[in-house]
Coordinates of C-alpha atoms in Angstrom, one line a residue:
M1 CA -0.2 -0.2 0.7
K2 CA 1.6 3.4 -0.8
L3 CA 0.6 6.0 1.2
S4 CA 0.7 10.0 0.9
T5 CA -0.5 13.5 2.3
R6 CA -1.1 16.8 1.2
T7 CA -2.0 19.8 2.4
Y8 CA -3.9 22.7 0.7
R9 CA -2.6 25.6 2.2
G10 CA -5.3 27.9 -0.7
A11 CA -6.5 31.5 1.5
A12 CA -4.4 30.4 4.1
A13 CA -5.5 34.2 6.0
A14 CA -8.9 34.2 5.6
I15 CA -9.4 30.4 5.9
L16 CA -7.5 30.6 9.6
A17 CA -9.4 33.6 10.7
G18 CA -13.1 31.9 10.3
G19 CA -12.4 28.5 11.4
M20 CA -10.3 30.2 13.7
L21 CA -13.7 31.7 15.5
L22 CA -15.6 29.1 14.6
T23 CA -13.9 26.5 16.9
A24 CA -11.9 28.5 19.0
G25 CA -14.7 30.6 19.6
C26 CA -19.1 29.8 18.6
G27 CA -18.2 32.6 16.9
A28 CA -20.2 33.3 13.0
G29 CA -18.5 33.1 9.4
G30 CA -16.9 30.5 9.7
Q31 CA -19.8 28.0 8.0
A32 CA -22.5 30.5 7.2
D33 CA -22.7 29.8 3.0
R34 CA -22.8 25.3 4.7
S35 CA -26.0 24.5 2.8
H36 CA -27.1 21.1 4.3
S37 CA -29.9 20.6 1.6
G38 CA -30.3 17.1 -0.7
E39 CA -28.7 19.7 -3.3
Q40 CA -25.3 19.1 -1.3
R41 CA -26.1 15.8 -0.5
A42 CA -28.0 13.8 -2.2
N43 CA -30.7 10.6 -0.5
D44 CA -30.6 12.2 2.7
G45 CA -32.1 9.7 4.9
S46 CA -33.6 7.8 2.1
K47 CA -33.0 3.9 2.6
P48 CA -33.1 3.1 -1.0
A49 CA -32.9 -0.5 -2.0
P50 CA -29.4 -2.7 -2.4
A51 CA -29.0 -1.2 -6.1
P52 CA -27.9 -4.0 -8.6
I53 CA -24.7 -4.6 -10.3
A54 CA -25.7 -4.2 -14.2
P55 CA -23.2 -6.6 -16.7
D56 CA -20.6 -5.4 -18.3
G57 CA -21.9 -3.3 -21.6
G58 CA -19.0 -3.8 -23.5
G59 CA -17.8 0.3 -23.8
G60 CA -16.4 0.3 -20.7
A61 CA -16.5 -0.9 -17.0
P62 CA -20.2 -0.2 -15.4
A63 CA -19.8 0.9 -12.2
E64 CA -21.5 2.7 -9.2
G65 CA -22.5 5.6 -11.2
V66 CA -23.8 3.7 -13.7
D67 CA -25.3 0.4 -13.5
G68 CA -27.4 1.5 -10.6
G69 CA -25.7 2.9 -7.6
S70 CA -26.5 5.8 -5.5
E71 CA -27.9 8.4 -6.7
G72 CA -25.6 11.3 -5.8
Q73 CA -22.7 9.7 -8.2
R74 CA -25.2 9.1 -11.3
K75 CA -23.4 11.9 -13.6
D76 CA -26.1 14.0 -15.9
D77 CA -24.7 14.4 -19.8
A78 CA -22.7 17.6 -19.8
L79 CA -20.1 16.0 -16.6
Q80 CA -20.0 12.4 -18.8
D81 CA -19.2 14.4 -21.8
S82 CA -16.4 15.7 -19.8
R83 CA -15.0 12.8 -18.1
P84 CA -13.8 8.4 -19.3
P85 CA -17.4 7.2 -21.4
A86 CA -18.0 5.1 -17.9
D87 CA -18.2 6.1 -14.2
Y88 CA -15.4 4.8 -12.2
L89 CA -15.0 7.5 -8.7
S90 CA -16.9 6.4 -5.6
T91 CA -17.3 9.0 -3.2
F92 CA -19.2 9.2 0.3
A93 CA -19.1 12.1 3.4
L94 CA -18.5 9.8 6.2
D95 CA -20.0 8.0 8.6
V96 CA -19.5 6.1 12.3
D97 CA -23.1 5.8 12.6
T98 CA -24.1 1.9 15.0
A99 CA -27.5 2.7 16.0
S100 CA -29.5 0.5 13.1
Y101 CA -26.8 -2.0 13.7
G102 CA -27.9 -2.2 17.4
Y103 CA -31.3 -1.7 16.9
A104 CA -31.4 -4.2 15.5
R105 CA -29.7 -6.8 17.7
R106 CA -32.1 -6.0 20.1
T107 CA -35.2 -6.5 17.8
L108 CA -33.9 -9.8 17.4
A109 CA -33.3 -11.1 20.8
D110 CA -37.3 -9.6 21.2
G111 CA -38.1 -12.4 18.1
Q112 CA -39.2 -9.9 15.8
R113 CA -37.1 -9.4 12.2
P114 CA -36.0 -5.8 11.6
Q115 CA -37.2 -2.8 9.1
P116 CA -35.4 -4.0 5.9
G117 CA -35.7 0.0 5.4
D118 CA -33.6 0.1 9.0
I119 CA -31.0 -2.4 7.8
R120 CA -28.1 0.3 6.9
P121 CA -24.7 -2.0 6.4
E122 CA -22.7 0.2 7.0
E123 CA -22.9 0.9 10.3
F124 CA -22.8 -3.2 11.1
V125 CA -19.6 -3.8 8.9
N126 CA -18.9 -0.1 11.7
S127 CA -19.3 -1.7 14.6
F128 CA -16.6 -4.1 14.9
R129 CA -12.9 -3.4 16.5
Q130 CA -10.3 -3.0 13.3
D131 CA -6.4 -3.7 13.0
Y132 CA -6.4 -0.6 10.7
P133 CA -2.3 1.1 11.9
R134 CA -3.1 4.6 13.6
P135 CA -1.7 7.5 12.2
K136 CA 0.6 9.6 14.3
G137 CA -0.2 12.5 14.0
D138 CA -3.7 14.2 13.6
G139 CA -5.7 13.4 10.3
F140 CA -5.8 9.7 9.3
S141 CA -4.2 7.0 8.4
V142 CA -5.3 4.4 4.8
T143 CA -6.0 1.3 5.3
V144 CA -7.1 -0.7 1.3
D145 CA -6.7 -4.8 1.5
G146 CA -9.0 -7.6 0.2
A147 CA -10.0 -10.8 -0.5
R148 CA -11.0 -13.4 -3.2
T149 CA -15.5 -14.3 -2.6
R150 CA -16.0 -17.9 -3.8
G151 CA -19.3 -18.8 -6.2
A152 CA -20.1 -21.4 -8.4
E153 CA -19.0 -19.9 -11.9
G154 CA -21.6 -18.7 -14.7
E155 CA -24.6 -18.7 -11.9
V156 CA -26.1 -15.1 -11.4
D157 CA -28.7 -14.2 -9.1
G158 CA -31.7 -12.6 -9.1
E159 CA -29.7 -8.3 -8.1
G160 CA -27.0 -9.3 -11.6
W161 CA -24.4 -10.0 -9.1
S162 CA -22.2 -13.5 -11.1
D163 CA -21.2 -15.0 -8.5
G164 CA -18.3 -16.4 -11.2
E165 CA -14.1 -15.9 -10.9
G166 CA -13.3 -12.2 -10.2
W167 CA -15.0 -10.9 -7.7
S168 CA -13.3 -10.0 -4.4
L169 CA -14.3 -7.8 -1.4
V170 CA -12.1 -4.5 -0.8
R171 CA -12.0 -3.2 2.2
V172 CA -11.3 1.0 2.8
G173 CA -10.3 1.8 6.2
L174 CA -9.9 5.1 7.7
S175 CA -8.7 5.4 10.5
T176 CA -8.3 8.3 13.8
R177 CA -5.6 8.6 16.3
P178 CA -6.7 8.2 19.7
S179 CA -6.8 10.8 22.7
D180 CA -3.9 9.9 24.8
R181 CA -5.7 11.5 28.3
A182 CA -8.8 13.0 29.2
G183 CA -7.7 16.2 30.1
E184 CA -5.4 16.4 26.3
R185 CA -8.6 17.8 24.6
P186 CA -10.7 20.5 25.4
P187 CA -13.0 21.4 28.1
A188 CA -16.6 20.5 26.2
A189 CA -19.8 22.2 26.8
L190 CA -22.7 19.5 25.9
T191 CA -26.4 20.2 25.8
F192 CA -28.0 17.4 27.0
V193 CA -31.5 17.2 25.5
I194 CA -33.9 14.4 26.9
D195 CA -36.9 12.7 26.5
I196 CA -39.7 12.3 29.1
S197 CA -42.8 11.1 26.9
G198 CA -45.1 8.6 27.9
S199 CA -42.8 6.2 25.5
M200 CA -40.3 6.8 27.6
A201 CA -42.1 4.8 31.1
E202 CA -40.4 1.7 29.3
P203 CA -37.6 -0.6 31.3
G204 CA -34.8 0.5 29.8
R205 CA -35.2 3.9 28.4
L206 CA -35.5 6.9 30.6
D207 CA -33.5 4.8 33.5
L208 CA -30.9 4.0 31.5
V209 CA -30.7 7.8 30.1
Q210 CA -31.0 9.1 34.1
E211 CA -27.9 5.8 34.7
S212 CA -26.3 7.0 32.2
L213 CA -26.1 10.9 32.7
G214 CA -25.2 10.1 36.1
I215 CA -22.4 8.1 36.3
L216 CA -21.4 10.6 32.9
T217 CA -21.3 13.4 35.6
D218 CA -19.1 11.8 37.7
E219 CA -16.7 10.8 34.3
L220 CA -16.4 14.8 34.2
R221 CA -14.1 17.1 34.5
D222 CA -14.4 20.0 36.4
D223 CA -13.9 22.5 33.2
D224 CA -16.3 21.0 31.1
S225 CA -20.2 22.0 31.3
I226 CA -23.1 20.7 31.1
A227 CA -27.7 21.8 30.1
V228 CA -30.4 20.0 30.6
V229 CA -33.4 20.9 28.5
T230 CA -36.2 17.9 28.7
F231 CA -39.2 17.6 26.9
S232 CA -42.8 15.4 26.3
D233 CA -45.8 17.8 24.3
E234 CA -43.4 20.7 26.0
A235 CA -39.7 21.9 26.3
E236 CA -38.8 23.1 29.3
T237 CA -34.2 24.1 30.2
R238 CA -34.1 22.3 33.3
L239 CA -30.5 23.4 34.4
P240 CA -29.2 25.9 32.0
M241 CA -24.9 25.6 30.7
T242 CA -22.8 25.7 33.9
R243 CA -19.6 23.9 35.0
L244 CA -19.5 21.0 36.2
K245 CA -17.4 22.0 39.6
G246 CA -19.0 22.5 42.6
S247 CA -21.7 22.1 40.5
R248 CA -21.8 18.0 40.6
E249 CA -24.6 17.3 43.4
R250 CA -27.4 20.3 41.6
I251 CA -27.0 18.7 38.5
H252 CA -27.3 14.8 39.9
S253 CA -30.4 16.1 41.8
V254 CA -31.5 17.5 38.3
I255 CA -31.0 14.5 36.8
D256 CA -32.9 12.3 39.4
S257 CA -36.1 14.3 39.5
L258 CA -36.9 13.3 36.4
E259 CA -40.3 11.7 35.2
P260 CA -42.3 10.7 32.3
T261 CA -45.6 13.0 31.3
D262 CA -46.8 12.9 27.7
S263 CA -46.4 12.9 24.1
T264 CA -43.8 12.7 22.7
N265 CA -42.3 16.6 20.2
V266 CA -38.9 16.2 18.9
E267 CA -39.4 19.2 17.7
A268 CA -40.2 21.3 20.5
G269 CA -36.7 19.5 22.0
V270 CA -34.5 20.2 19.7
R271 CA -34.9 23.5 19.3
T272 CA -35.1 24.4 22.9
G273 CA -31.5 22.9 22.9
Y274 CA -29.8 24.1 20.7
D275 CA -31.4 27.9 22.0
E276 CA -29.9 26.7 25.7
A277 CA -26.1 25.7 23.3
V278 CA -25.5 28.5 22.1
E279 CA -26.4 30.7 25.0
G280 CA -23.8 28.5 26.5
C281 CA -21.8 28.2 24.0
R282 CA -17.9 28.7 25.2
R283 CA -14.6 29.9 23.8
G284 CA -12.1 27.1 23.4
A285 CA -14.0 23.9 24.2
T286 CA -16.5 21.3 22.4
N287 CA -19.5 22.2 21.9
R288 CA -22.3 19.2 21.3
V289 CA -26.4 18.8 21.9
V290 CA -26.8 15.4 23.0
L291 CA -30.2 13.7 22.1
L292 CA -31.7 10.9 24.3
S293 CA -34.8 9.9 23.4
D294 CA -36.5 7.0 21.7
A295 CA -37.4 9.1 18.7
L296 CA -40.3 8.8 18.6
A297 CA -42.1 12.2 17.6
N298 CA -45.1 12.3 17.0
T299 CA -45.9 16.2 17.8
G300 CA -45.8 19.1 17.0
E301 CA -43.3 18.5 13.9
T302 CA -42.3 15.4 13.2
D303 CA -39.5 15.5 10.2
A304 CA -36.2 15.8 10.4
D305 CA -36.2 18.9 8.3
A306 CA -38.5 20.2 9.2
I307 CA -37.1 20.0 12.9
L308 CA -33.7 20.9 11.6
D309 CA -34.9 23.8 9.5
R310 CA -36.2 25.5 12.3
I311 CA -31.9 25.9 14.1
D312 CA -30.1 25.8 11.0
D313 CA -28.8 29.2 10.2
A314 CA -27.7 28.5 14.5
R315 CA -26.2 24.8 13.5
R316 CA -24.2 26.3 10.7
E317 CA -22.8 29.2 12.9
Y318 CA -22.0 28.3 15.8
G319 CA -20.7 24.7 14.7
I320 CA -22.9 22.6 17.2
T321 CA -22.7 19.0 16.7
L322 CA -25.4 16.6 18.0
F323 CA -25.0 12.9 18.4
G324 CA -28.3 10.6 18.8
V325 CA -28.5 8.5 21.4
G326 CA -31.8 5.6 20.7
V327 CA -33.3 3.7 23.8
G328 CA -36.4 1.5 23.4
S329 CA -37.8 -1.4 22.1
E330 CA -39.5 0.6 19.4
Y331 CA -36.4 3.0 17.9
G332 CA -37.3 5.9 15.6
D333 CA -33.8 5.1 13.9
E334 CA -34.9 6.9 10.7
L335 CA -35.7 10.2 11.9
M336 CA -32.8 9.3 14.5
E337 CA -30.3 9.6 12.5
R338 CA -31.5 12.1 9.4
L339 CA -31.4 14.6 12.5
A340 CA -27.9 13.3 12.9
D341 CA -26.5 13.7 9.7
K342 CA -28.7 17.0 9.6
G343 CA -27.1 18.2 12.1
D344 CA -22.8 17.3 12.1
G345 CA -22.9 14.2 14.3
H346 CA -24.1 10.5 14.5
T347 CA -26.0 8.3 16.4
T348 CA -25.7 5.3 18.6
Y349 CA -28.3 2.3 20.0
V350 CA -28.3 1.8 23.2
S351 CA -30.4 -1.0 25.6
T352 CA -27.9 -2.5 28.3
S353 CA -26.6 -0.7 31.0
Q354 CA -23.4 -2.2 30.0
Q355 CA -23.8 -0.6 26.7
A356 CA -24.5 3.2 27.9
R357 CA -21.9 2.6 30.1
K358 CA -20.1 2.0 27.2
V359 CA -21.3 5.2 25.3
F360 CA -21.1 7.8 28.6
V361 CA -18.5 6.1 30.3
D362 CA -15.3 5.0 27.7
Q363 CA -16.1 6.6 25.1
L364 CA -18.4 10.4 24.8
P365 CA -16.1 12.1 27.8
T366 CA -12.3 11.4 25.3
H367 CA -14.6 11.5 21.5
V368 CA -15.9 15.1 22.9
E369 CA -13.0 17.1 20.6
L370 CA -12.7 16.1 16.7
R371 CA -9.8 15.1 14.7
A372 CA -11.7 15.6 11.2
R373 CA -14.9 18.2 9.7
D374 CA -16.5 17.4 7.3
A375 CA -14.7 14.3 5.7
K376 CA -15.0 12.5 2.7
A377 CA -13.7 9.6 1.1
Q378 CA -13.2 9.1 -2.9
V379 CA -12.2 5.5 -3.8
A380 CA -11.3 5.6 -7.6
F381 CA -11.0 2.3 -9.8
D382 CA -8.4 1.3 -12.2
P383 CA -10.4 0.7 -15.4
K384 CA -7.9 -1.4 -16.9
T385 CA -8.4 -4.3 -14.3
V386 CA -12.1 -3.4 -12.6
K387 CA -15.4 -4.8 -14.9
Q388 CA -17.4 -3.8 -11.7
F389 CA -18.0 -2.5 -8.0
R390 CA -19.9 -1.2 -5.8
L391 CA -20.1 -0.1 -2.1
I392 CA -22.0 -1.6 0.3
G393 CA -23.9 0.6 2.1
Y394 CA -23.7 4.6 2.6
E395 CA -26.5 5.4 -0.4
N396 CA -27.9 8.1 2.3
R397 CA -23.8 9.2 2.7
A398 CA -23.5 9.5 -1.2
V399 CA -21.5 12.9 -2.3
A400 CA -21.4 13.5 -6.0
D401 CA -17.7 12.7 -7.5
E402 CA -17.1 16.4 -8.5
D403 CA -17.8 17.6 -5.1
F404 CA -15.1 15.4 -3.3
R405 CA -13.8 18.3 -3.1
N406 CA -15.6 21.4 -2.8
D407 CA -15.6 22.7 0.8
R408 CA -19.3 23.2 1.1
V409 CA -20.4 20.4 0.7
D410 CA -21.3 18.6 4.0
G411 CA -18.7 15.9 5.0
G412 CA -19.2 14.1 7.8
E413 CA -17.3 14.9 11.6
V414 CA -14.5 12.0 13.2
G415 CA -13.7 12.0 16.7
P416 CA -10.4 11.0 18.1
G417 CA -9.5 6.5 17.7
H418 CA -12.8 6.2 15.3
T419 CA -12.1 3.5 12.6
V420 CA -14.4 3.9 9.3
T421 CA -15.0 1.7 7.5
A422 CA -16.1 0.8 3.6
L423 CA -16.5 -1.8 2.3
Y424 CA -17.1 -2.9 -2.3
A425 CA -17.9 -5.6 -3.8
V426 CA -15.3 -5.6 -6.6
R427 CA -15.5 -8.0 -10.0
L428 CA -12.0 -8.0 -11.7
R429 CA -11.2 -8.2 -15.8
E430 CA -10.2 -12.1 -16.3
D431 CA -6.2 -12.0 -16.5
A432 CA -6.0 -8.8 -14.5
S433 CA -3.0 -7.6 -12.4
G434 CA -1.5 -4.6 -11.4
H435 CA -3.1 -1.7 -9.6
V436 CA -6.7 -2.0 -9.2
A437 CA -7.6 1.3 -6.5
T438 CA -6.8 4.1 -5.6
A439 CA -8.2 5.8 -2.0
T440 CA -8.2 9.0 -0.1
V441 CA -9.7 11.1 2.4
R442 CA -10.6 15.2 2.6
W443 CA -11.0 16.4 6.0
L444 CA -10.4 20.2 7.7
D445 CA -8.9 20.3 10.3
P446 CA -10.8 21.7 13.2
R447 CA -9.1 23.9 14.6
T448 CA -7.5 25.8 11.3
R449 CA -10.1 24.4 9.0
A450 CA -7.5 23.8 6.4
P451 CA -8.0 21.2 4.0
H452 CA -6.4 17.9 3.8
E453 CA -5.7 14.7 2.4
Q454 CA -4.0 10.9 2.8
T455 CA -4.6 7.6 0.2
G456 CA -4.2 4.4 0.1
S457 CA -4.3 2.2 -2.5
V458 CA -3.9 -2.0 -3.1
E459 CA -2.7 -4.6 -5.8
T460 CA -4.7 -6.7 -7.4
D461 CA -2.2 -9.6 -5.9
A462 CA -3.3 -7.7 -1.8
I463 CA -6.9 -9.5 -2.9
D464 CA -6.2 -12.6 -4.2
G465 CA -6.1 -15.0 -1.6
A466 CA -9.4 -16.1 -0.6
L467 CA -10.9 -14.5 2.7
W468 CA -12.6 -17.6 4.8
G469 CA -9.7 -19.2 6.4
G470 CA -6.8 -16.9 4.4
A471 CA -7.9 -13.5 5.0
S472 CA -7.0 -10.9 7.8
K473 CA -10.2 -11.8 10.9
R474 CA -11.1 -8.9 10.6
L475 CA -11.7 -8.1 7.3
Q476 CA -13.8 -11.3 7.6
I477 CA -15.5 -10.1 10.4
T478 CA -16.0 -7.4 7.7
A479 CA -17.1 -9.8 5.6
V480 CA -19.7 -11.3 7.5
A481 CA -21.6 -8.5 9.3
A482 CA -21.9 -6.8 5.4
Y483 CA -23.7 -9.9 4.5
F484 CA -25.4 -9.8 7.4
A485 CA -26.8 -7.0 7.1
E486 CA -27.9 -7.4 3.6
S487 CA -29.8 -10.3 3.6
L488 CA -32.2 -9.0 6.8
R489 CA -32.6 -5.6 3.9
G490 CA -34.1 -8.0 1.2
G491 CA -30.0 -7.9 -1.5
S492 CA -27.4 -10.0 -1.6
M493 CA -23.6 -9.8 -2.2
P494 CA -21.2 -12.6 -4.6
G495 CA -20.1 -15.6 -2.3
A496 CA -22.5 -15.0 0.4
P497 CA -22.9 -17.8 2.3
G498 CA -26.7 -19.1 3.8
L499 CA -27.7 -17.6 8.0
G500 CA -26.0 -21.0 8.4
E501 CA -22.8 -20.6 7.3
L502 CA -22.3 -17.2 8.5
A503 CA -23.5 -17.3 12.2
E504 CA -21.0 -20.4 12.5
R505 CA -18.5 -18.2 11.4
A506 CA -19.2 -15.3 13.1
G507 CA -18.8 -17.4 16.2
S508 CA -15.0 -19.7 14.9
L509 CA -14.4 -16.1 14.5
A510 CA -15.5 -15.1 18.1
K511 CA -14.1 -18.1 19.8
S512 CA -10.2 -17.1 17.5
T513 CA -10.3 -13.4 18.3
E514 CA -12.0 -13.4 22.3
D515 CA -14.1 -10.6 20.8
G516 CA -17.0 -10.4 23.5
A517 CA -18.7 -8.3 20.3
V518 CA -17.9 -10.8 18.0
R519 CA -19.7 -13.4 19.9
Q520 CA -22.9 -11.1 19.5
L521 CA -23.0 -11.4 16.4
A522 CA -22.8 -15.1 16.2
E523 CA -25.9 -14.6 18.5
A524 CA -28.0 -12.3 16.5
I525 CA -27.1 -14.4 12.8
R526 CA -29.0 -17.5 15.0
Q527 CA -32.2 -15.2 16.3
A528 CA -32.2 -14.0 12.5
Q529 CA -32.2 -17.7 10.8
K530 CA -34.5 -19.2 13.5
L531 CA -37.5 -16.3 12.9
R532 CA -36.7 -17.2 9.1
D533 CA -36.9 -21.0 9.1

């Protein structure tokens, strides 16, 4: 794998001035002209079915934007005239969400199959630890590897996959440097927006939120700040932005006093939460809204666009990000995911005290800072060696190829110690040899907003080994998670095992890696198999 780093220093004075105002101080102007509309990020919040791979048309290799990939990656005729005859680029905003997988596990454990529209394969894949090297500084490392799938030569399934020779899974892995010590991060100003509607009375909802926030209150530093907003049919500020030092007893009292009441007006909660976050915005701190809810909106504005349109100007001006934490056996996964996407943040889902402790104690205190803003990835496949490809998942994170280096177009926010994985199904040409693909990640420095890029590439010999048994165990786990997600949403991938074999492979990988998360994956696959049978 070849690595290179490039730094762009265009209008340095203007960028640095705007960036310092944005991150050091809740200031204006840094993001005032940024757009989060559907025109800037295609398919925002949509839940399309997996796109089929078309056969080679003879005039070039059909790729994701040509053979049924995400709409945001298709080119209009004018652009096609100035580009190669086939599109060998795949561009998307980075995503560290994991809520789709967590909620699917909870649904299966309750004896039900998840709805296909709630399945996002990238969130299954990104739920597992990876083996990527960490960069020495800020930014990303880029790892590209893969392995051959297996299948009966010449078979073609209902989605157009030809399962013969030449199919491989190619893994693009991105990793950020973890926080060395909690004391090295900037202080945090966290506004907790807590759902206290009647639906939150179910065990494992409001009680779990209270337990989690109580623990977090003791874990945060004295120079951190907390505000608390609750909502049911209306929203109320229970605690304005307050420094932790000398105030922990007061904060515990507010959290312990929460009780479920009436209906769910998410719009009122988010709007009031952002008002409070702006009012309490701190210079030099990481300012974030943390929404804790089952996201079952039934009062007020219930659409994600309408909810966030109300606070869009404040969010763009102050750079406040949104972290969504979903709870409950019935959960508005799509609404929460769209809110987080629109709010420059990410989502997770918790259903047990152990999961809540992991999120609020092990992760949130150190992840309140950012390693990268507006991070995007672009993978360029080589038409000399690649016949077909498709990105697995990321349908609603698609970015137009020509907008990869347009820093006004929204990307993803990534914190310390995160990994992001994109898995591609790739069909090589017969007797292909040499370069397969180059992956590039582009991001803005959170403090200066200076753009940076890092690249990695992969050759045919690096993806020629068999997937099962020979490849990296972490690559095999990635494949199991992706195969499982595609099965749940009614899609398919080349070389896909049945659920029984998939559960066996997950169980074997769990034993060899001694990874409890992989054991849970194996159990979820077994539950899905029982429900199907």
